[in-house]
C-alpha positions in Angstrom: 96.5 81.3 130.2 100.0 81.3 129.0 100.5 81.6 125.2 102.9 79.2 123.6 106.0 80.8 122.3 106.6 79.7 118.7 110.0 79.3 117.3 111.0 81.6 114.6 111.1 80.2 111.1 114.6 80.6 109.9 115.5 80.3 106.2 119.1 80.2 105.1 120.0 79.6 101.5 123.4 78.1 102.3 122.5 75.8 105.1 119.0 75.1 103.7 117.5 74.9 107.2 113.9 75.2 108.4 113.1 75.3 112.2 109.6 74.6 113.4 107.7 73.5 116.5 108.3 69.9 115.7 112.0 70.3 115.3 114.3 71.0 112.4 114.5 69.9 108.8 117.7 70.2 106.8 118.3 69.6 103.1 121.8 68.3 102.4 122.4 67.4 98.8 119.7 64.8 97.8 118.9 64.0 101.4 116.3 65.5 103.8 117.3 65.2 107.5 114.5 65.6 110.0 115.5 66.0 113.7 113.3 66.0 116.7 114.1 65.7 120.4 113.6 61.9 120.3 114.9 60.8 116.9 116.4 61.7 113.5 115.1 60.5 110.1 116.9 60.7 106.8 115.0 60.7 103.5 116.6 60.1 100.1 115.0 62.2 97.4 116.2 59.9 94.6 115.0 56.7 96.1 111.2 55.9 96.3 109.7 55.5 99.7 109.8 51.8 100.8 106.5 50.1 101.3 106.2 47.9 104.4 107.5 44.5 103.4 104.9 41.8 103.3 105.5 39.1 105.8 106.8 36.1 103.9 105.2 32.8 104.9 107.5 30.0 103.7 105.1 27.4 102.3 107.4 24.6 101.3 106.2 21.3 102.6 107.7 19.9 105.8 108.7 16.2 105.5 107.7 13.8 108.2 110.5 12.6 110.4 109.0 9.1 110.0 109.7 9.1 106.2 109.6 6.8 104.4 106.3 5.7 105.9 105.8 2.7 103.6 108.8 0.6 102.5 109.2 -2.7 100.5 108.7 -5.8 102.6 111.4 -8.3 101.8 109.4 -11.5 102.2 106.2 -10.2 100.8 105.7 -11.5 97.3 103.6 -8.6 96.1 105.6 -5.6 97.6 109.2 -6.9 98.0 110.8 -4.4 95.6 108.9 -1.1 95.7 106.0 0.6 97.5 105.6 4.1 96.0 103.4 6.8 94.4 100.6 6.7 97.0 97.2 8.3 96.8 95.0 9.0 99.8 91.4 9.5 101.0 90.4 11.0 104.3 87.2 9.8 105.9 85.9 9.6 109.5 89.2 10.7 111.1 91.4 8.2 109.3 93.6 8.4 106.2 93.2 5.5 103.8 96.2 5.1 101.4 96.4 3.2 98.1 100.0 2.8 96.8 101.7 1.2 93.9 103.6 -2.0 94.8 106.0 -4.1 92.9 107.0 -7.6 94.1 108.7 -10.8 93.0 106.7 -10.9 89.7 107.8 -7.4 88.6 104.1 -6.5 88.1 102.5 -3.4 89.6 99.6 -3.9 91.9 97.9 -1.5 94.3 98.3 -2.0 98.1 96.3 -0.6 100.9 97.4 0.9 104.2 95.6 2.9 106.9 96.8 5.7 109.3 95.1 7.3 112.3 97.3 10.4 112.4 98.4 10.7 108.8 102.0 9.7 109.5 102.1 6.3 111.2 101.0 3.3 109.2 99.0 0.5 110.8 101.0 -2.4 109.4 98.3 -4.9 110.1 96.1 -3.0 107.7 98.3 -3.6 104.7 96.7 -5.6 101.9 96.4 -6.0 98.2 93.6 -3.7 97.3 93.5 -4.0 93.5 95.3 -5.7 90.6 94.8 -6.3 86.9 93.2 -9.6 86.2 94.9 -9.5 82.8 98.3 -9.4 84.5 98.8 -12.6 86.6 101.2 -12.3 89.5 103.9 -14.4 87.9 107.5 -13.5 86.8 107.9 -12.5 83.2 110.9 -13.8 81.3 111.2 -10.7 79.0 111.2 -7.2 80.4 109.4 -4.3 78.6 111.1 -1.9 76.3 108.7 0.7 77.8 109.4 -0.1 81.4 111.0 3.2 82.3 108.8 5.3 80.0 105.8 3.8 81.9 107.4 4.6 85.2 109.2 1.5 86.3 106.5 -1.1 86.2 108.8 -3.7 84.6 106.0 -6.3 84.1 103.1 -4.0 83.6 100.0 -3.8 85.7 98.3 -0.9 87.6 100.4 2.2 88.1 100.2 5.6 89.8 96.6 5.5 91.3 94.4 8.5 92.0 91.5 8.2 94.5 88.4 10.5 94.5 85.5 10.3 96.9 82.2 11.5 95.4 78.7 10.6 96.4 79.7 7.7 98.7 81.5 6.2 95.9 85.3 5.8 95.7 86.7 6.3 92.2 90.1 5.0 91.1 91.8 6.3 88.0 95.2 4.7 87.2 97.7 4.0 84.4 97.1 0.6 82.8 100.3 -0.8 81.4 100.2 -4.0 79.4 103.9 -4.6 80.0 105.0 -3.9 76.4 103.3 -1.4 74.2 100.2 0.2 75.7 100.1 2.9 78.4 96.5 4.0 78.8 94.2 5.4 81.5 91.7 3.2 83.3 88.9 3.8 85.8 87.0 1.7 88.3 85.0 2.4 91.5 83.8 0.8 94.7 81.3 1.8 97.3 82.7 3.8 100.3 81.3 1.1 102.7 83.2 -1.7 100.9 86.3 0.4 100.7 86.4 1.2 104.4 85.6 -2.4 105.2 88.3 -3.6 102.8 85.8 -5.7 100.8 87.5 -5.2 97.5 84.4 -5.4 95.3 85.6 -3.1 92.5 83.6 -2.6 89.4 85.0 -3.9 86.2 87.5 -1.3 85.0 87.1 0.5 81.7 89.8 2.1 79.6 89.1 5.8 79.2 91.9 6.9 76.9 92.2 6.0 73.2 94.3 3.0 72.0 97.7 3.8 70.4 98.4 6.8 72.7 100.5 7.2 75.9 98.6 8.9 78.7 99.2 9.4 82.4 98.1 11.7 85.3 94.4 12.0 85.0 92.2 12.9 88.0 88.5 13.2 88.8 87.2 16.3 90.7 85.6 15.4 94.1 82.6 17.6 93.3 80.3 18.0 90.3 81.0 21.2 88.4 77.9 22.8 87.0 76.1 19.5 87.7 78.6 17.3 85.8 81.4 14.9 86.6 84.7 16.5 85.6 88.0 14.8 84.7 91.1 16.8 84.5 93.4 15.2 81.9 95.9 17.9 80.9 97.4 21.0 82.4 99.6 22.1 79.5 99.6 24.0 77.2 96.2 24.6 78.6 93.9 23.2 81.3 91.8 20.4 79.7 88.7 19.1 81.4 86.0 16.8 80.0 82.5 16.9 81.6 80.0 14.1 81.8 76.4 13.7 82.9 77.3 10.2 83.9 80.6 8.4 84.1 78.9 5.5 82.4 79.4 7.4 79.2 83.0 6.2 79.4 82.1 2.6 78.5 85.3 1.3 76.9 84.3 2.5 73.4 84.0 6.2 74.1 87.2 7.9 75.1 88.6 11.2 76.4 90.8 12.7 73.7 93.7 14.6 75.3 97.1 15.9 74.4 99.3 12.8 74.1 102.4 13.8 72.1 105.3 15.9 73.3 105.3 18.2 76.3 105.4 21.9 76.9 107.4 24.6 78.6 105.4 26.6 81.1 106.0 30.2 82.1 109.7 30.3 81.2 111.8 28.3 78.9 113.4 26.3 81.7 110.4 24.6 83.3 109.0 21.3 81.9 105.5 20.4 82.9 105.0 16.7 83.5 101.4 16.4 84.8 99.0 16.8 87.6 99.5 15.1 90.9 96.6 14.4 93.3 93.0 15.0 92.7 92.1 18.7 93.2 91.2 19.9 96.7 88.4 22.5 97.1 89.6 25.5 99.1 88.2 29.0 99.9 90.2 30.4 97.0 89.5 27.7 94.4 90.8 24.3 93.4 94.2 23.5 94.8 96.1 21.5 92.3 99.6 20.0 92.8 101.6 19.1 89.8 105.0 17.9 88.6 107.6 20.0 86.7 111.3 19.7 85.8 113.7 22.5 85.0 116.1 22.4 82.1 119.1 23.1 84.3 118.0 20.3 86.6 116.2 18.1 84.0 116.7 14.8 85.8 114.8 15.8 88.9 111.0 15.7 89.3 109.7 18.5 91.5 106.3 19.3 93.0 104.6 22.7 92.4 101.2 24.1 93.2 98.5 26.3 91.6 94.9 27.3 92.3 92.2 27.0 89.6 88.9 29.0 89.6 86.2 27.2 91.5 83.5 27.8 88.9 85.7 27.5 85.8 88.7 25.4 86.6 90.2 25.9 83.2 91.3 29.3 84.6 94.6 29.5 86.6 94.3 32.1 89.4 97.6 31.5 91.2 100.7 29.5 90.4 103.7 28.9 92.6 107.0 30.5 91.4 109.2 27.9 92.9 108.9 24.2 93.9 107.1 23.3 97.0 109.0 20.0 97.3 112.3 18.9 95.7 114.1 15.5 95.8 116.8 16.4 98.2 116.9 13.6 100.8 118.3 10.1 100.6 115.0 8.4 100.2 114.2 10.6 97.2 117.4 9.7 95.5 118.3 6.1 96.5 115.9 4.0 94.5 115.0 2.8 91.0 114.8 6.4 89.7 116.7 8.9 91.7 115.8 12.5 91.9 112.0 12.0 92.0 109.2 13.2 94.2 105.9 12.0 92.7 102.6 12.8 94.4 99.4 11.0 93.7 97.5 11.9 96.8 96.7 14.7 99.3 94.2 15.2 102.0 93.3 17.9 104.5 93.2 16.8 108.2 92.6 19.2 111.1 93.7 22.2 109.1 96.9 20.6 107.8 97.6 19.7 104.2 99.0 16.1 104.0 100.8 15.4 100.7 101.6 11.8 100.0 104.4 11.1 97.5 106.7 8.5 96.1 110.5 8.8 96.6 112.8 7.6 93.9 110.2 5.1 92.6 110.8 2.9 95.6 109.2 4.2 98.9 106.1 6.2 100.1 106.5 9.4 102.1 104.4 12.3 103.4 105.0 16.0 103.8 102.7 18.6 105.4 101.9 22.3 105.7 99.4 24.5 107.4 96.7 24.8 104.8 95.7 28.4 105.5 99.3 29.6 105.5 100.1 27.6 102.4 97.1 29.1 100.5 97.9 32.7 101.6 101.4 32.4 100.3 100.3 30.7 97.1 97.7 33.5 96.6 100.6 36.0 96.3 102.1 34.1 93.4 101.8 35.5 89.9 100.2 33.4 87.1 102.8 32.2 84.6 102.2 32.7 80.9 102.0 29.4 79.0 104.4 28.8 76.2 104.5 25.5 74.3 107.1 23.5 72.4 107.4 19.9 71.5 110.0 17.7 73.1 110.5 13.9 72.9 107.8 12.0 74.6 
């Protein structure tokens, strides 16, 4: 047996050199130089060791090349001017879309369209799904002073719908605008069977917000939380949810009392929260909520952001995106009645993909997608912003 011959350990004060079996190590100034037969490594004593960089998954939404997927139809009296701010419901392999439409009368109604793949619209499926019986489809002589505050519904009507499927019942919450001075939240429902069959037997709508207040952007959770129906009606300066044993409690005389004056700044002083987008989506990390914010340096543009709320207590924010997931950059998000706007009212999960349906420039309907798991993983690494509030003009 042959014994290994070890190298001598040499210590020199001037050169600061140490020889060993593995090679040599030298100290030069603040740097340690380690040499072996195969490679040389340099370590800087004044710099902390670098941790392996986390792989960044870019979770911005990818727009469909087919955008806009729903556009105004020139010779259609009910959707000749605008078809925007869509909501959506996924059932039995198909995406059912309800969108806001404005036609010759300047009154907002809700149209219906269907898609097999989430992108392509079956044009034969388009139909008027819902309209206000109090707003006849005739042209108004006098336009509203609140038309742009309301969101472009020049003659009033049903605006910015949100769909929720719960217990084989399809619930619809929307903004009810009387065309002049009242912007309130309303709710109705229809059986899933009638909805899929396009038998528009909606229940009589009820107003669920108080009179004399302007409200928008309310959504119903698609599951009961602690055995109760839950309506999310504010996300700033805090998450506000009202719970009900039965939605019949909202009978047109009892209302949800929410924040209705001013707005808030969220996280930093350059981000303006505008409101929630689609109904929350249940995920493995909690409730995924998309919402709209503007930034003071870019205050004319609506952008889409994301956060995750605690599954058991959705008043708690677990994760919050630190940059927009969708910005109004393309032509169909800028060439319309209100340029610089992406406004989402609907999102579904289909075959592991998140489909986000949104309005572009208050004129057309579009869709953007992301792999849901990758999207959630990236969002999970976002820090929660601290809420700070301040009043601005409504």
